[in-house]
């Protein structure tokens, strides 16, 4: 099987279900941004971090393929069985955040992204995740989007923020707090 099909050469692509849409279609933007997020998470996984984080990040990458499949399907034409998110996927992120937060100092300031390379990668992923969430919410205004998709993306961006803080602590770096000039 060749990787190139030439079917997109004129600026159109197919959704799951066969519907052809322009490559700038909001549904394409949404799942393309989820794909971008998945790549950023892969970068975090490649860092020298606790294997437990790496394992969870791999599971998150799997869930992001699920999210991407959901967003790539034409809700009116696709008859293909695609994987779905479960409430437990969202609860897992919440449980992990709660565990990390128990070990972190109280948050009293906004955090400037950085501190160390690994934490900065988490902040990049968090920002891409927020963009994916915004696009999914916008898409949901005019087309079906499983509400668990937007909830999962919302929790994931929070998780990535907490992970950035926890990795800053684990790597014995200093958090960059924002002190506004007044």
PDB file of C-alpha atoms in Angstrom:
ATOM      1  CA  UNK A   1       0.000   0.000   0.000  1.00  0.00           C
ATOM      2  CA  UNK A   2       1.350   3.408  -0.931  1.00  0.00           C
ATOM      3  CA  UNK A   3       1.176   6.202   1.611  1.00  0.00           C
ATOM      4  CA  UNK A   4       0.166   8.736  -1.012  1.00  0.00           C
ATOM      5  CA  UNK A   5      -3.189   8.537  -2.772  1.00  0.00           C
ATOM      6  CA  UNK A   6      -3.232  11.817  -4.728  1.00  0.00           C
ATOM      7  CA  UNK A   7      -6.922  12.205  -3.789  1.00  0.00           C
ATOM      8  CA  UNK A   8      -6.140  15.323  -1.787  1.00  0.00           C
ATOM      9  CA  UNK A   9      -4.186  17.134  -4.456  1.00  0.00           C
ATOM     10  CA  UNK A  10      -7.026  19.537  -5.152  1.00  0.00           C
ATOM     11  CA  UNK A  11      -7.487  20.562  -1.504  1.00  0.00           C
ATOM     12  CA  UNK A  12     -10.185  18.093  -0.470  1.00  0.00           C
ATOM     13  CA  UNK A  13     -10.080  15.130   1.879  1.00  0.00           C
ATOM     14  CA  UNK A  14     -12.508  12.463   3.037  1.00  0.00           C
ATOM     15  CA  UNK A  15     -14.108  12.066   6.421  1.00  0.00           C
ATOM     16  CA  UNK A  16     -14.839   8.607   7.788  1.00  0.00           C
ATOM     17  CA  UNK A  17     -18.059   7.859   5.942  1.00  0.00           C
ATOM     18  CA  UNK A  18     -16.806   9.141   2.605  1.00  0.00           C
ATOM     19  CA  UNK A  19     -17.928  12.763   2.701  1.00  0.00           C
ATOM     20  CA  UNK A  20     -15.433  14.998   0.865  1.00  0.00           C
ATOM     21  CA  UNK A  21     -14.656  18.308   2.533  1.00  0.00           C
ATOM     22  CA  UNK A  22     -12.072  21.063   2.032  1.00  0.00           C
ATOM     23  CA  UNK A  23      -8.873  20.532   3.979  1.00  0.00           C
ATOM     24  CA  UNK A  24      -9.599  23.729   5.912  1.00  0.00           C
ATOM     25  CA  UNK A  25     -12.966  22.368   7.156  1.00  0.00           C
ATOM     26  CA  UNK A  26     -13.458  22.848  10.897  1.00  0.00           C
ATOM     27  CA  UNK A  27     -13.694  19.082  11.440  1.00  0.00           C
ATOM     28  CA  UNK A  28     -10.278  18.666   9.765  1.00  0.00           C
ATOM     29  CA  UNK A  29      -8.835  21.531  11.829  1.00  0.00           C
ATOM     30  CA  UNK A  30     -10.147  19.895  15.017  1.00  0.00           C
ATOM     31  CA  UNK A  31      -8.723  16.433  14.439  1.00  0.00           C
ATOM     32  CA  UNK A  32      -5.544  17.848  12.890  1.00  0.00           C
ATOM     33  CA  UNK A  33      -4.958  19.824  16.071  1.00  0.00           C
ATOM     34  CA  UNK A  34      -5.545  16.672  18.126  1.00  0.00           C
ATOM     35  CA  UNK A  35      -2.887  14.981  15.979  1.00  0.00           C
ATOM     36  CA  UNK A  36      -0.524  17.892  16.637  1.00  0.00           C
ATOM     37  CA  UNK A  37      -1.227  17.540  20.364  1.00  0.00           C
ATOM     38  CA  UNK A  38      -0.461  13.833  20.173  1.00  0.00           C
ATOM     39  CA  UNK A  39       2.938  14.628  18.656  1.00  0.00           C
ATOM     40  CA  UNK A  40       3.725  17.057  21.476  1.00  0.00           C
ATOM     41  CA  UNK A  41       2.797  14.408  24.024  1.00  0.00           C
ATOM     42  CA  UNK A  42       5.113  12.003  22.231  1.00  0.00           C
ATOM     43  CA  UNK A  43       7.886  14.536  22.726  1.00  0.00           C
ATOM     44  CA  UNK A  44       7.152  14.686  26.470  1.00  0.00           C
ATOM     45  CA  UNK A  45       7.206  10.871  26.630  1.00  0.00           C
ATOM     46  CA  UNK A  46      10.717  10.887  25.131  1.00  0.00           C
ATOM     47  CA  UNK A  47      12.069  12.925  28.029  1.00  0.00           C
ATOM     48  CA  UNK A  48      13.887  11.474  31.019  1.00  0.00           C
ATOM     49  CA  UNK A  49      10.804  11.277  33.250  1.00  0.00           C
ATOM     50  CA  UNK A  50       9.326   8.696  35.591  1.00  0.00           C
ATOM     51  CA  UNK A  51       8.240   5.610  33.616  1.00  0.00           C
ATOM     52  CA  UNK A  52       4.793   5.855  35.252  1.00  0.00           C
ATOM     53  CA  UNK A  53       4.294   9.228  33.532  1.00  0.00           C
ATOM     54  CA  UNK A  54       5.523   7.768  30.258  1.00  0.00           C
ATOM     55  CA  UNK A  55       3.031   4.912  30.552  1.00  0.00           C
ATOM     56  CA  UNK A  56       0.116   7.246  31.267  1.00  0.00           C
ATOM     57  CA  UNK A  57       1.164   9.558  28.438  1.00  0.00           C
ATOM     58  CA  UNK A  58       1.125   6.563  26.077  1.00  0.00           C
ATOM     59  CA  UNK A  59      -2.422   5.791  27.221  1.00  0.00           C
ATOM     60  CA  UNK A  60      -3.350   9.434  26.636  1.00  0.00           C
ATOM     61  CA  UNK A  61      -1.917   9.172  23.119  1.00  0.00           C
ATOM     62  CA  UNK A  62      -4.150   6.171  22.537  1.00  0.00           C
ATOM     63  CA  UNK A  63      -7.169   8.148  23.774  1.00  0.00           C
ATOM     64  CA  UNK A  64      -6.215  11.000  21.440  1.00  0.00           C
ATOM     65  CA  UNK A  65      -6.403   8.590  18.503  1.00  0.00           C
ATOM     66  CA  UNK A  66      -9.895   7.772  19.766  1.00  0.00           C
ATOM     67  CA  UNK A  67     -10.725  11.494  19.908  1.00  0.00           C
ATOM     68  CA  UNK A  68      -9.293  11.985  16.417  1.00  0.00           C
ATOM     69  CA  UNK A  69     -11.371   9.098  15.057  1.00  0.00           C
ATOM     70  CA  UNK A  70     -14.495  10.572  16.580  1.00  0.00           C
ATOM     71  CA  UNK A  71     -13.792  13.983  15.099  1.00  0.00           C
ATOM     72  CA  UNK A  72     -12.849  12.520  11.690  1.00  0.00           C
ATOM     73  CA  UNK A  73     -16.151  10.678  11.289  1.00  0.00           C
ATOM     74  CA  UNK A  74     -19.052  12.229   9.414  1.00  0.00           C
ATOM     75  CA  UNK A  75     -21.788  11.947  12.058  1.00  0.00           C
ATOM     76  CA  UNK A  76     -24.485  11.607   9.388  1.00  0.00           C
ATOM     77  CA  UNK A  77     -22.845   9.164   6.990  1.00  0.00           C
ATOM     78  CA  UNK A  78     -20.297   7.054   8.835  1.00  0.00           C
ATOM     79  CA  UNK A  79     -21.429   3.545   9.641  1.00  0.00           C
ATOM     80  CA  UNK A  80     -17.945   2.476  10.680  1.00  0.00           C
ATOM     81  CA  UNK A  81     -17.523   1.369  14.287  1.00  0.00           C
ATOM     82  CA  UNK A  82     -14.956   3.660  15.867  1.00  0.00           C
ATOM     83  CA  UNK A  83     -13.515   3.537  19.380  1.00  0.00           C
ATOM     84  CA  UNK A  84     -15.143   5.736  21.973  1.00  0.00           C
ATOM     85  CA  UNK A  85     -14.145   7.529  25.125  1.00  0.00           C
ATOM     86  CA  UNK A  86     -15.423   6.360  28.482  1.00  0.00           C
ATOM     87  CA  UNK A  87     -16.146   8.327  31.622  1.00  0.00           C
ATOM     88  CA  UNK A  88     -13.291   6.363  33.217  1.00  0.00           C
ATOM     89  CA  UNK A  89     -10.841   8.020  30.807  1.00  0.00           C
ATOM     90  CA  UNK A  90     -11.811  11.425  32.209  1.00  0.00           C
ATOM     91  CA  UNK A  91     -11.807  10.153  35.798  1.00  0.00           C
ATOM     92  CA  UNK A  92      -8.278   8.792  35.324  1.00  0.00           C
ATOM     93  CA  UNK A  93      -6.983  12.262  34.435  1.00  0.00           C
ATOM     94  CA  UNK A  94      -8.764  13.742  37.453  1.00  0.00           C
ATOM     95  CA  UNK A  95      -7.343  11.060  39.770  1.00  0.00           C
ATOM     96  CA  UNK A  96      -3.816  11.629  38.449  1.00  0.00           C
ATOM     97  CA  UNK A  97      -4.144  15.399  38.868  1.00  0.00           C
ATOM     98  CA  UNK A  98      -5.383  14.981  42.432  1.00  0.00           C
ATOM     99  CA  UNK A  99      -2.423  12.706  43.253  1.00  0.00           C
ATOM    100  CA  UNK A 100       0.103  15.164  41.827  1.00  0.00           C
ATOM    101  CA  UNK A 101      -1.587  18.180  43.431  1.00  0.00           C
ATOM    102  CA  UNK A 102      -1.305  16.551  46.860  1.00  0.00           C
ATOM    103  CA  UNK A 103       2.479  16.726  46.454  1.00  0.00           C
ATOM    104  CA  UNK A 104       2.735  20.228  44.972  1.00  0.00           C
ATOM    105  CA  UNK A 105       2.948  23.534  46.799  1.00  0.00           C
ATOM    106  CA  UNK A 106      -0.225  25.593  46.780  1.00  0.00           C
ATOM    107  CA  UNK A 107      -0.674  27.592  43.605  1.00  0.00           C
ATOM    108  CA  UNK A 108      -0.611  31.289  44.521  1.00  0.00           C
ATOM    109  CA  UNK A 109       0.517  32.839  41.225  1.00  0.00           C
ATOM    110  CA  UNK A 110       0.160  32.313  37.521  1.00  0.00           C
ATOM    111  CA  UNK A 111       2.995  30.192  36.147  1.00  0.00           C
ATOM    112  CA  UNK A 112       5.094  31.346  33.211  1.00  0.00           C
ATOM    113  CA  UNK A 113       5.849  28.410  30.894  1.00  0.00           C
ATOM    114  CA  UNK A 114       9.362  27.107  31.316  1.00  0.00           C
ATOM    115  CA  UNK A 115      11.422  26.114  34.302  1.00  0.00           C
ATOM    116  CA  UNK A 116      13.033  23.319  32.317  1.00  0.00           C
ATOM    117  CA  UNK A 117      12.705  21.846  28.849  1.00  0.00           C
ATOM    118  CA  UNK A 118      10.381  19.020  29.880  1.00  0.00           C
ATOM    119  CA  UNK A 119       7.975  21.342  31.671  1.00  0.00           C
ATOM    120  CA  UNK A 120       8.059  23.739  28.725  1.00  0.00           C
ATOM    121  CA  UNK A 121       7.040  20.844  26.440  1.00  0.00           C
ATOM    122  CA  UNK A 122       4.087  20.199  28.766  1.00  0.00           C
ATOM    123  CA  UNK A 123       3.036  23.838  28.474  1.00  0.00           C
ATOM    124  CA  UNK A 124       3.273  23.667  24.672  1.00  0.00           C
ATOM    125  CA  UNK A 125       1.096  20.564  24.679  1.00  0.00           C
ATOM    126  CA  UNK A 126      -1.344  22.283  27.065  1.00  0.00           C
ATOM    127  CA  UNK A 127      -1.736  25.219  24.681  1.00  0.00           C
ATOM    128  CA  UNK A 128      -2.292  22.940  21.682  1.00  0.00           C
ATOM    129  CA  UNK A 129      -4.800  20.974  23.760  1.00  0.00           C
ATOM    130  CA  UNK A 130      -6.732  24.163  24.555  1.00  0.00           C
ATOM    131  CA  UNK A 131      -6.821  24.987  20.841  1.00  0.00           C
ATOM    132  CA  UNK A 132      -8.134  21.489  20.054  1.00  0.00           C
ATOM    133  CA  UNK A 133     -10.785  21.993  22.713  1.00  0.00           C
ATOM    134  CA  UNK A 134     -11.827  25.377  21.293  1.00  0.00           C
ATOM    135  CA  UNK A 135     -12.099  23.937  17.789  1.00  0.00           C
ATOM    136  CA  UNK A 136     -14.123  20.968  19.046  1.00  0.00           C
ATOM    137  CA  UNK A 137     -16.502  23.255  20.940  1.00  0.00           C
ATOM    138  CA  UNK A 138     -16.961  25.392  17.838  1.00  0.00           C
ATOM    139  CA  UNK A 139     -17.572  22.289  15.721  1.00  0.00           C
ATOM    140  CA  UNK A 140     -20.157  21.072  18.246  1.00  0.00           C
ATOM    141  CA  UNK A 141     -22.206  24.220  17.667  1.00  0.00           C
ATOM    142  CA  UNK A 142     -23.137  23.028  14.150  1.00  0.00           C
ATOM    143  CA  UNK A 143     -22.404  19.310  14.070  1.00  0.00           C
ATOM    144  CA  UNK A 144     -22.412  16.333  16.403  1.00  0.00           C
ATOM    145  CA  UNK A 145     -19.387  16.006  18.662  1.00  0.00           C
ATOM    146  CA  UNK A 146     -19.473  13.527  21.533  1.00  0.00           C
ATOM    147  CA  UNK A 147     -19.500  15.695  24.662  1.00  0.00           C
ATOM    148  CA  UNK A 148     -16.855  13.431  26.203  1.00  0.00           C
ATOM    149  CA  UNK A 149     -14.431  14.671  23.528  1.00  0.00           C
ATOM    150  CA  UNK A 150     -14.590  18.264  24.750  1.00  0.00           C
ATOM    151  CA  UNK A 151     -14.641  17.211  28.402  1.00  0.00           C
ATOM    152  CA  UNK A 152     -11.598  14.972  27.852  1.00  0.00           C
ATOM    153  CA  UNK A 153      -9.681  17.738  26.106  1.00  0.00           C
ATOM    154  CA  UNK A 154     -10.572  20.146  28.899  1.00  0.00           C
ATOM    155  CA  UNK A 155      -9.303  17.752  31.573  1.00  0.00           C
ATOM    156  CA  UNK A 156      -6.234  16.879  29.535  1.00  0.00           C
ATOM    157  CA  UNK A 157      -5.155  20.514  29.311  1.00  0.00           C
ATOM    158  CA  UNK A 158      -5.516  20.756  33.099  1.00  0.00           C
ATOM    159  CA  UNK A 159      -3.560  17.518  33.491  1.00  0.00           C
ATOM    160  CA  UNK A 160      -0.746  18.853  31.309  1.00  0.00           C
ATOM    161  CA  UNK A 161      -0.555  22.005  33.455  1.00  0.00           C
ATOM    162  CA  UNK A 162      -0.326  19.974  36.661  1.00  0.00           C
ATOM    163  CA  UNK A 163       2.186  17.602  35.044  1.00  0.00           C
ATOM    164  CA  UNK A 164       4.352  20.595  34.084  1.00  0.00           C
ATOM    165  CA  UNK A 165       4.342  21.723  37.713  1.00  0.00           C
ATOM    166  CA  UNK A 166       5.078  18.211  38.999  1.00  0.00           C
ATOM    167  CA  UNK A 167       7.922  17.673  36.548  1.00  0.00           C
ATOM    168  CA  UNK A 168       9.384  21.034  37.538  1.00  0.00           C
ATOM    169  CA  UNK A 169       9.396  19.781  41.124  1.00  0.00           C
ATOM    170  CA  UNK A 170      10.704  16.298  40.191  1.00  0.00           C
ATOM    171  CA  UNK A 171      13.530  17.817  38.146  1.00  0.00           C
ATOM    172  CA  UNK A 172      14.368  20.209  40.991  1.00  0.00           C
ATOM    173  CA  UNK A 173      13.818  23.278  38.854  1.00  0.00           C
ATOM    174  CA  UNK A 174      12.218  26.504  39.945  1.00  0.00           C
ATOM    175  CA  UNK A 175       8.721  27.445  38.849  1.00  0.00           C
ATOM    176  CA  UNK A 176       8.596  30.689  36.920  1.00  0.00           C
ATOM    177  CA  UNK A 177       5.877  32.635  38.654  1.00  0.00           C
ATOM    178  CA  UNK A 178       4.304  35.714  37.147  1.00  0.00           C
ATOM    179  CA  UNK A 179       4.464  38.809  39.297  1.00  0.00           C
ATOM    180  CA  UNK A 180       2.613  41.541  37.406  1.00  0.00           C
ATOM    181  CA  UNK A 181       4.114  45.024  37.241  1.00  0.00           C
ATOM    182  CA  UNK A 182       1.767  47.357  38.974  1.00  0.00           C
TER     183      UNK A 182
END
